[in-house]
PDB file of C-alpha atoms and ligand atoms in Angstrom:
ATOM      1  CA  UNK Q   1      83.082 -16.160   6.977  1.00 98.00           C
ATOM      2  CA  UNK Q   2      80.613 -18.488   8.678  1.00 98.00           C
ATOM      3  CA  UNK Q   3      79.856 -21.680   6.736  1.00 98.00           C
ATOM      4  CA  UNK Q   4      77.054 -24.173   7.349  1.00 99.00           C
ATOM      5  CA  UNK Q   5      77.950 -27.697   6.209  1.00 99.00           C
ATOM      6  CA  UNK Q   6      74.929 -29.934   5.703  1.00 99.00           C
ATOM      7  CA  UNK Q   7      74.889 -33.688   5.183  1.00 98.00           C
ATOM      8  CA  UNK Q   8      71.906 -35.730   4.105  1.00 98.00           C
ATOM      9  CA  UNK Q   9      70.670 -39.271   4.772  1.00 98.00           C
ATOM     10  CA  UNK Q  10      73.113 -42.062   5.592  1.00 98.00           C
ATOM     11  CA  UNK Q  11      76.174 -39.822   5.785  1.00 98.00           C
ATOM     12  CA  UNK Q  12      76.210 -40.620   9.518  1.00 98.00           C
ATOM     13  CA  UNK Q  13      77.336 -44.095   8.401  1.00 96.00           C
ATOM     14  CA  UNK Q  14      80.435 -42.846   6.549  1.00 97.00           C
ATOM     15  CA  UNK Q  15      83.513 -44.870   7.405  1.00 94.00           C
ATOM     16  CA  UNK Q  16      81.461 -48.039   7.587  1.00 95.00           C
ATOM     17  CA  UNK Q  17      79.129 -47.611   4.628  1.00 93.00           C
ATOM     18  CA  UNK Q  18      80.454 -48.833   1.239  1.00 94.00           C
ATOM     19  CA  UNK Q  19      84.060 -47.756   2.013  1.00 94.00           C
ATOM     20  CA  UNK Q  20      85.125 -48.758  -1.507  1.00 93.00           C
ATOM     21  CA  UNK Q  21      82.835 -45.972  -2.800  1.00 94.00           C
ATOM     22  CA  UNK Q  22      82.927 -43.365  -0.020  1.00 95.00           C
ATOM     23  CA  UNK Q  23      86.275 -43.992   1.693  1.00 91.00           C
ATOM     24  CA  UNK Q  24      87.087 -44.949   5.269  1.00 95.00           C
ATOM     25  CA  UNK Q  25      86.688 -41.528   6.883  1.00 97.00           C
ATOM     26  CA  UNK Q  26      83.710 -40.638   9.021  1.00 98.00           C
ATOM     27  CA  UNK Q  27      82.047 -37.251   8.594  1.00 98.00           C
ATOM     28  CA  UNK Q  28      83.855 -36.181  11.779  1.00 98.00           C
ATOM     29  CA  UNK Q  29      87.191 -37.243  10.247  1.00 98.00           C
ATOM     30  CA  UNK Q  30      86.414 -35.174   7.138  1.00 98.00           C
ATOM     31  CA  UNK Q  31      85.631 -32.129   9.297  1.00 98.00           C
ATOM     32  CA  UNK Q  32      88.974 -32.555  11.112  1.00 98.00           C
ATOM     33  CA  UNK Q  33      90.786 -32.974   7.765  1.00 98.00           C
ATOM     34  CA  UNK Q  34      89.291 -29.717   6.446  1.00 98.00           C
ATOM     35  CA  UNK Q  35      90.043 -27.830   9.681  1.00 98.00           C
ATOM     36  CA  UNK Q  36      93.652 -29.069   9.703  1.00 98.00           C
ATOM     37  CA  UNK Q  37      94.171 -28.295   6.020  1.00 98.00           C
ATOM     38  CA  UNK Q  38      92.875 -24.742   6.489  1.00 98.00           C
ATOM     39  CA  UNK Q  39      94.311 -24.095   9.949  1.00 98.00           C
ATOM     40  CA  UNK Q  40      96.060 -20.925   8.777  1.00 97.00           C
ATOM     41  CA  UNK Q  41      92.763 -19.384   7.583  1.00 96.00           C
ATOM     42  CA  UNK Q  42      90.191 -17.708   9.783  1.00 97.00           C
ATOM     43  CA  UNK Q  43      86.637 -19.020   9.323  1.00 98.00           C
ATOM     44  CA  UNK Q  44      83.817 -20.607  11.288  1.00 98.00           C
ATOM     45  CA  UNK Q  45      81.999 -23.779  10.282  1.00 98.00           C
ATOM     46  CA  UNK Q  46      79.093 -25.736  11.686  1.00 98.00           C
ATOM     47  CA  UNK Q  47      78.711 -29.324  10.426  1.00 98.00           C
ATOM     48  CA  UNK Q  48      75.263 -30.890  10.717  1.00 98.00           C
ATOM     49  CA  UNK Q  49      73.885 -34.178   9.419  1.00 98.00           C
ATOM     50  CA  UNK Q  50      70.355 -35.519   9.376  1.00 98.00           C
ATOM     51  CA  UNK Q  51      68.503 -38.429   7.890  1.00 98.00           C
ATOM     52  CA  UNK Q  52      65.414 -36.224   7.799  1.00 98.00           C
ATOM     53  CA  UNK Q  53      64.650 -33.956   4.848  1.00 98.00           C
ATOM     54  CA  UNK Q  54      62.650 -31.700   7.189  1.00 98.00           C
ATOM     55  CA  UNK Q  55      65.697 -31.019   9.389  1.00 98.00           C
ATOM     56  CA  UNK Q  56      67.804 -30.065   6.370  1.00 98.00           C
ATOM     57  CA  UNK Q  57      65.104 -27.737   5.036  1.00 98.00           C
ATOM     58  CA  UNK Q  58      64.651 -26.121   8.461  1.00 98.00           C
ATOM     59  CA  UNK Q  59      68.399 -25.515   8.825  1.00 98.00           C
ATOM     60  CA  UNK Q  60      68.513 -23.887   5.381  1.00 98.00           C
ATOM     61  CA  UNK Q  61      65.524 -21.662   6.256  1.00 98.00           C
ATOM     62  CA  UNK Q  62      67.210 -20.354   9.400  1.00 98.00           C
ATOM     63  CA  UNK Q  63      70.751 -20.167   7.946  1.00 98.00           C
ATOM     64  CA  UNK Q  64      70.572 -16.423   7.206  1.00 98.00           C
ATOM     65  CA  UNK Q  65      69.164 -15.439  10.587  1.00 98.00           C
ATOM     66  CA  UNK Q  66      71.722 -17.748  12.219  1.00 98.00           C
ATOM     67  CA  UNK Q  67      74.427 -15.634  10.564  1.00 98.00           C
ATOM     68  CA  UNK Q  68      75.728 -18.047   7.939  1.00 98.00           C
ATOM     69  CA  UNK Q  69      77.330 -16.534   4.832  1.00 98.00           C
ATOM     70  CA  UNK Q  70      77.457 -19.765   2.848  1.00 98.00           C
ATOM     71  CA  UNK Q  71      76.210 -23.351   2.719  1.00 99.00           C
ATOM     72  CA  UNK Q  72      78.100 -26.449   1.624  1.00 99.00           C
ATOM     73  CA  UNK Q  73      75.637 -29.295   1.165  1.00 99.00           C
ATOM     74  CA  UNK Q  74      75.936 -32.979   0.396  1.00 98.00           C
ATOM     75  CA  UNK Q  75      72.251 -33.886   0.040  1.00 98.00           C
ATOM     76  CA  UNK Q  76      73.236 -37.569  -0.419  1.00 98.00           C
ATOM     77  CA  UNK Q  77      70.306 -39.612  -1.781  1.00 98.00           C
ATOM     78  CA  UNK Q  78      68.011 -36.568  -1.633  1.00 98.00           C
ATOM     79  CA  UNK Q  79      70.088 -35.088  -4.469  1.00 98.00           C
ATOM     80  CA  UNK Q  80      68.241 -37.343  -6.851  1.00 98.00           C
ATOM     81  CA  UNK Q  81      64.724 -36.924  -5.456  1.00 98.00           C
ATOM     82  CA  UNK Q  82      64.053 -33.717  -3.553  1.00 98.00           C
ATOM     83  CA  UNK Q  83      62.329 -30.766  -5.197  1.00 98.00           C
ATOM     84  CA  UNK Q  84      61.638 -29.430  -1.683  1.00 98.00           C
ATOM     85  CA  UNK Q  85      65.332 -29.304  -0.843  1.00 98.00           C
ATOM     86  CA  UNK Q  86      66.008 -27.544  -4.147  1.00 98.00           C
ATOM     87  CA  UNK Q  87      63.340 -24.958  -3.349  1.00 98.00           C
ATOM     88  CA  UNK Q  88      64.783 -24.408   0.129  1.00 98.00           C
ATOM     89  CA  UNK Q  89      68.294 -23.910  -1.279  1.00 98.00           C
ATOM     90  CA  UNK Q  90      66.955 -21.347  -3.741  1.00 98.00           C
ATOM     91  CA  UNK Q  91      65.564 -19.333  -0.816  1.00 98.00           C
ATOM     92  CA  UNK Q  92      69.038 -18.909   0.749  1.00 98.00           C
ATOM     93  CA  UNK Q  93      70.690 -15.857  -0.787  1.00 97.00           C
ATOM     94  CA  UNK Q  94      74.293 -16.557   0.261  1.00 98.00           C
ATOM     95  CA  UNK Q  95      76.812 -18.664  -1.653  1.00 98.00           C
ATOM     96  CA  UNK Q  96      76.049 -22.390  -1.981  1.00 98.00           C
ATOM     97  CA  UNK Q  97      78.189 -25.322  -3.103  1.00 98.00           C
ATOM     98  CA  UNK Q  98      76.929 -28.892  -3.519  1.00 98.00           C
ATOM     99  CA  UNK Q  99      79.478 -31.635  -2.880  1.00 98.00           C
ATOM    100  CA  UNK Q 100      79.619 -35.391  -3.382  1.00 98.00           C
ATOM    101  CA  UNK Q 101      82.328 -37.785  -2.298  1.00 98.00           C
ATOM    102  CA  UNK Q 102      81.835 -40.136  -5.248  1.00 97.00           C
ATOM    103  CA  UNK Q 103      81.708 -39.347  -8.956  1.00 97.00           C
ATOM    104  CA  UNK Q 104      78.040 -40.066  -9.468  1.00 97.00           C
ATOM    105  CA  UNK Q 105      78.446 -40.083 -13.268  1.00 96.00           C
ATOM    106  CA  UNK Q 106      80.396 -43.338 -13.055  1.00 96.00           C
ATOM    107  CA  UNK Q 107      77.649 -45.021 -11.034  1.00 97.00           C
ATOM    108  CA  UNK Q 108      74.019 -46.035 -11.526  1.00 96.00           C
ATOM    109  CA  UNK Q 109      71.945 -44.197 -14.134  1.00 97.00           C
ATOM    110  CA  UNK Q 110      69.526 -42.766 -11.532  1.00 97.00           C
ATOM    111  CA  UNK Q 111      72.374 -40.864  -9.843  1.00 97.00           C
ATOM    112  CA  UNK Q 112      72.854 -38.787 -13.002  1.00 96.00           C
ATOM    113  CA  UNK Q 113      69.596 -36.958 -12.268  1.00 97.00           C
ATOM    114  CA  UNK Q 114      70.452 -34.221  -9.799  1.00 97.00           C
ATOM    115  CA  UNK Q 115      67.394 -32.313  -8.671  1.00 98.00           C
ATOM    116  CA  UNK Q 116      69.065 -30.281  -5.908  1.00 98.00           C
ATOM    117  CA  UNK Q 117      72.145 -29.220  -7.878  1.00 98.00           C
ATOM    118  CA  UNK Q 118      70.434 -26.269  -9.581  1.00 98.00           C
ATOM    119  CA  UNK Q 119      70.089 -24.723  -6.119  1.00 98.00           C
ATOM    120  CA  UNK Q 120      73.837 -24.162  -5.763  1.00 98.00           C
ATOM    121  CA  UNK Q 121      76.426 -22.135  -7.645  1.00 98.00           C
ATOM    122  CA  UNK Q 122      78.252 -25.319  -8.600  1.00 98.00           C
ATOM    123  CA  UNK Q 123      78.917 -28.938  -7.779  1.00 98.00           C
ATOM    124  CA  UNK Q 124      82.207 -30.552  -6.728  1.00 98.00           C
ATOM    125  CA  UNK Q 125      82.175 -34.325  -6.861  1.00 98.00           C
ATOM    126  CA  UNK Q 126      84.325 -37.397  -7.141  1.00 98.00           C
ATOM    127  CA  UNK Q 127      87.259 -36.237  -5.023  1.00 98.00           C
ATOM    128  CA  UNK Q 128      86.349 -37.970  -1.768  1.00 97.00           C
ATOM    129  CA  UNK Q 129      87.012 -35.792   1.268  1.00 98.00           C
ATOM    130  CA  UNK Q 130      88.780 -33.301  -0.991  1.00 98.00           C
ATOM    131  CA  UNK Q 131      85.379 -32.445  -2.512  1.00 98.00           C
ATOM    132  CA  UNK Q 132      84.678 -30.757   0.848  1.00 98.00           C
ATOM    133  CA  UNK Q 133      88.110 -29.133   1.045  1.00 98.00           C
ATOM    134  CA  UNK Q 134      87.752 -27.740  -2.483  1.00 98.00           C
ATOM    135  CA  UNK Q 135      84.332 -26.291  -1.610  1.00 98.00           C
ATOM    136  CA  UNK Q 136      85.836 -24.512   1.422  1.00 98.00           C
ATOM    137  CA  UNK Q 137      88.720 -23.255  -0.720  1.00 98.00           C
ATOM    138  CA  UNK Q 138      86.284 -21.809  -3.244  1.00 98.00           C
ATOM    139  CA  UNK Q 139      84.289 -20.024  -0.543  1.00 98.00           C
ATOM    140  CA  UNK Q 140      87.359 -18.761   1.318  1.00 98.00           C
ATOM    141  CA  UNK Q 141      89.166 -17.825  -1.912  1.00 97.00           C
ATOM    142  CA  UNK Q 142      92.358 -19.701  -0.968  1.00 96.00           C
TER     143      UNK Q 142
HETATM  144  C1  LIG Z   1      76.676 -39.064  -2.395  1.00 52.83           C
HETATM  145  C2  LIG Z   1      76.188 -39.653  -3.727  1.00 52.83           C
HETATM  146  C3  LIG Z   1      74.712 -39.994  -3.657  1.00 52.83           C
HETATM  147  O1  LIG Z   1      74.295 -40.559  -4.891  1.00 52.83           O
HETATM  148  C4  LIG Z   1      74.464 -41.011  -2.580  1.00 52.83           C
HETATM  149  O2  LIG Z   1      73.080 -41.278  -2.455  1.00 52.83           O
HETATM  150  C5  LIG Z   1      75.042 -40.629  -1.277  1.00 52.83           C
HETATM  151  C6  LIG Z   1      76.358 -39.982  -1.247  1.00 52.83           C
HETATM  152  C7  LIG Z   1      78.199 -38.818  -2.398  1.00 52.83           C
HETATM  153  O3  LIG Z   1      78.655 -38.074  -1.549  1.00 52.83           O
HETATM  154  O4  LIG Z   1      78.915 -39.398  -3.223  1.00 52.83           O
HETATM  155  O5  LIG Z   1      74.495 -40.908  -0.218  1.00 52.83           O
HETATM  156  O6  LIG Z   1      76.026 -37.822  -2.215  1.00 52.83           O
END
């Protein structure tokens, strides 16, 4: 199984950005944590992050032709605003899981509106880096 892991705006600042909300791990640390936790399983993953909505949409458009079976996406702030990202996700026919590090339902009111979430099979949120691990476990059936 080949999994594309997409991260939206400001996730490049993880580790430094609001650590009390998002934890002290960088996105690279989270990737290493997932790889180590699943080291006995055979899979391929490609982690990409962009602050640009256009990059994320482009990567989703080419995911099938690039051979990806599934997408794990943390759209970050775009979760709450982007119809275009939702539409792009709907165009990808493989399995999709949306993840969030924080439990957005315990935070500001505007984070309760999730425009992109309808583009994925389900949403895993509030478990920090384990939100990512749980998404992989769902896709890999382990
Ligand atoms: C986030 C939650 C979003 O509301 C926020 O804009 C983010 C990160 C999370 O992983 O908890 O940037 O997606």
